[in-house]
XYZ file of C-alpha atoms in Angstrom:
164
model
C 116.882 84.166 137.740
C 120.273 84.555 136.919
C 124.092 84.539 137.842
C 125.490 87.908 137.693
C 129.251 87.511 138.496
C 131.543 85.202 140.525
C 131.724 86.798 143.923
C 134.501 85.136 145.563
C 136.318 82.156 146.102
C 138.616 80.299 148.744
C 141.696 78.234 149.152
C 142.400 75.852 152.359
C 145.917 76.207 152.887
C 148.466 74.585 155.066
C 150.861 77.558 155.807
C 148.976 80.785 156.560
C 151.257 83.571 157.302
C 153.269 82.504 153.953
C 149.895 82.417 151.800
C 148.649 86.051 153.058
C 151.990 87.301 152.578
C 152.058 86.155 148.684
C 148.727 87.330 147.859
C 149.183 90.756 150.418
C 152.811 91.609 148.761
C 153.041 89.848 146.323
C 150.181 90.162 143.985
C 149.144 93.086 146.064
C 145.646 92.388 147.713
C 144.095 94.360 150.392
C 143.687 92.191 153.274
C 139.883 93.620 154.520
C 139.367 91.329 157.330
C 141.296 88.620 159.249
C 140.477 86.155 162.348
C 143.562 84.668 163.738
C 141.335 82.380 165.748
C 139.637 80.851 162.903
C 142.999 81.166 160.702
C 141.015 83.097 157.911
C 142.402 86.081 155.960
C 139.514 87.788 153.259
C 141.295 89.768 150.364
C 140.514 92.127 148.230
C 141.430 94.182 144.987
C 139.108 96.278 145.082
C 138.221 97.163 148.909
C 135.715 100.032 148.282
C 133.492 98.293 145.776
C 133.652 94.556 147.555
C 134.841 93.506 150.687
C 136.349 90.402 149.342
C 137.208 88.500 146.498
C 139.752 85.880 147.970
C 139.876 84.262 150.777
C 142.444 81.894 152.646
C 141.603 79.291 155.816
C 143.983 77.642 156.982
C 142.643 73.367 156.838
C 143.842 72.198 153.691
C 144.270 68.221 153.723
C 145.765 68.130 150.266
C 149.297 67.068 149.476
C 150.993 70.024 148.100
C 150.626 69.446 144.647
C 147.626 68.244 144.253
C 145.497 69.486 141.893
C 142.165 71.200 143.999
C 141.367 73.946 141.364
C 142.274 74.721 137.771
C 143.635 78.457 138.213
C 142.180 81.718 139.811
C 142.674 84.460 137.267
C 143.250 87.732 138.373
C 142.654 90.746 136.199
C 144.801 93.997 135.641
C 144.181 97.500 133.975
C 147.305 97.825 131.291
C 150.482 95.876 129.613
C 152.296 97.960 132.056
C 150.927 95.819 135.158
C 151.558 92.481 133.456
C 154.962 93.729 132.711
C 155.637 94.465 135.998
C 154.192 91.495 137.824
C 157.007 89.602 135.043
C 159.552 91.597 137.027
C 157.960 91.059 140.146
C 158.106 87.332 139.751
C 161.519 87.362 138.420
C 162.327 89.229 141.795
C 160.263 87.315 143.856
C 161.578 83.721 142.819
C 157.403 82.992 141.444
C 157.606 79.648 139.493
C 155.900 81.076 136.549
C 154.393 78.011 134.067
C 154.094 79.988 130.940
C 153.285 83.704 129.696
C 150.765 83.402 126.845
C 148.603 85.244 124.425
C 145.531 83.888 124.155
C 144.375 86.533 121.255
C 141.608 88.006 123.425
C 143.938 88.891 126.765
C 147.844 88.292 127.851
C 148.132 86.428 130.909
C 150.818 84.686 133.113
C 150.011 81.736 134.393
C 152.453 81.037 137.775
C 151.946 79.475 141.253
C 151.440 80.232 144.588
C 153.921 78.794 147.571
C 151.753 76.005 148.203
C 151.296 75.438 144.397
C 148.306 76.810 143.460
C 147.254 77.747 139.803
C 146.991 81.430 139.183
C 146.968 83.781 136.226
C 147.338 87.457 135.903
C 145.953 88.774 133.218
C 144.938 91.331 130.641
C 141.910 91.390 128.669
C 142.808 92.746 124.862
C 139.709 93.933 122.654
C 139.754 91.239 120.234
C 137.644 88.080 119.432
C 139.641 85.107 119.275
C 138.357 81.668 119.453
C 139.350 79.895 122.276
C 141.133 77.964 123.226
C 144.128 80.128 121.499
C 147.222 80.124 123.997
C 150.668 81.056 122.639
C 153.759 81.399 124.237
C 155.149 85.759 124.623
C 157.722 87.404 126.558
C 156.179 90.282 128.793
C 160.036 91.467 129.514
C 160.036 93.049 125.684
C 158.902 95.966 125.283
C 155.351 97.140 125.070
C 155.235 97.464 121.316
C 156.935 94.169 120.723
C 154.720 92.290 122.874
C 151.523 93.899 120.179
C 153.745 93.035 117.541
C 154.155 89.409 118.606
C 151.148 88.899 119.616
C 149.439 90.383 116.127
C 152.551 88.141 114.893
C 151.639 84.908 116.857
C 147.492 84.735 116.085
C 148.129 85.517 112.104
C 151.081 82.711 111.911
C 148.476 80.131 111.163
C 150.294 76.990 113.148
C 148.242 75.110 115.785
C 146.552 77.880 117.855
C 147.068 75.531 120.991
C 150.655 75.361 122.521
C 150.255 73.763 125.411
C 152.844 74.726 128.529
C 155.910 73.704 126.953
């Protein structure tokens, strides 16, 4: 017996309709199933392989603030969807914490509106000890980003930077 794979996971949340729309338009999750009476939303990113990933209820009894979890990671396809969700952000006002290499993916670590953890990310064919988390701009361009990052993991300082 055997884990396979996280299935999905779940935030309480004090404010609802201002959660679903962050993950629905913001990050872009298909909302598969909702029950206003039980103030429960179930998301998606991929709605015709799993009905949901993510889900939201509203009940949370933490202060805003508080740390409940340490980040929900959410994975994308190409540089060109972490570059956008850096413009997205920008647009969107997203407090973003840091955008890092970590040698094996690029992420962005940023928070939600009720300021939960989250990181998008993209996984990069390399194996790179861990932790390894350096600090990259995803607004350069796509071939500066590779350079920095091949720059970054050969410079041979502390491979830890914490979020500065």
């Amino acid at each position: 017996m055997a884990i396979t794979s996280l299935g999905h996971t779940g935030l309480w949340v004090y404010d609802l309709e201002k959660m679903r729309d962050f993950y629905e338009r913001v990050l872009g999750l298909t909302v598969t199933d909702a029950d206003d009476g039980l103030a429960i939303v179930f998301f998606s990113a991929r709605p015709d392989e799993e009905h949901h990933e993510f889900v939201l209820q509203r009940g949370r009894t933490a202060a805003i603030g508080d740390k409940q979890q340490h980040q929900i990671s959410w994975r994308v396809e190409t540089l060109e969807d972490l570059r956008a969700f850096h413009a997205r952000f920008a647009a969107e006002g997203v407090d973003v914490q840091q955008e890092v290499t970590h040698g094996n993916a690029f992420g962005i670590y940023f928070f939600d509106p009720e300021g939960n953890r989250n990181e998008v990310y993209l996984r990069v064919e390399r194996d790179v000890r861990q932790p390894f988390r350096k600090s990259i701009d995803f607004g350069l361009p796509a071939e500066e980003i590779h350079a920095e990052a091949d720059r970054l993991l050969a410079d041979g300082e502390n491979p830890y930077q914490p979020v500065r």
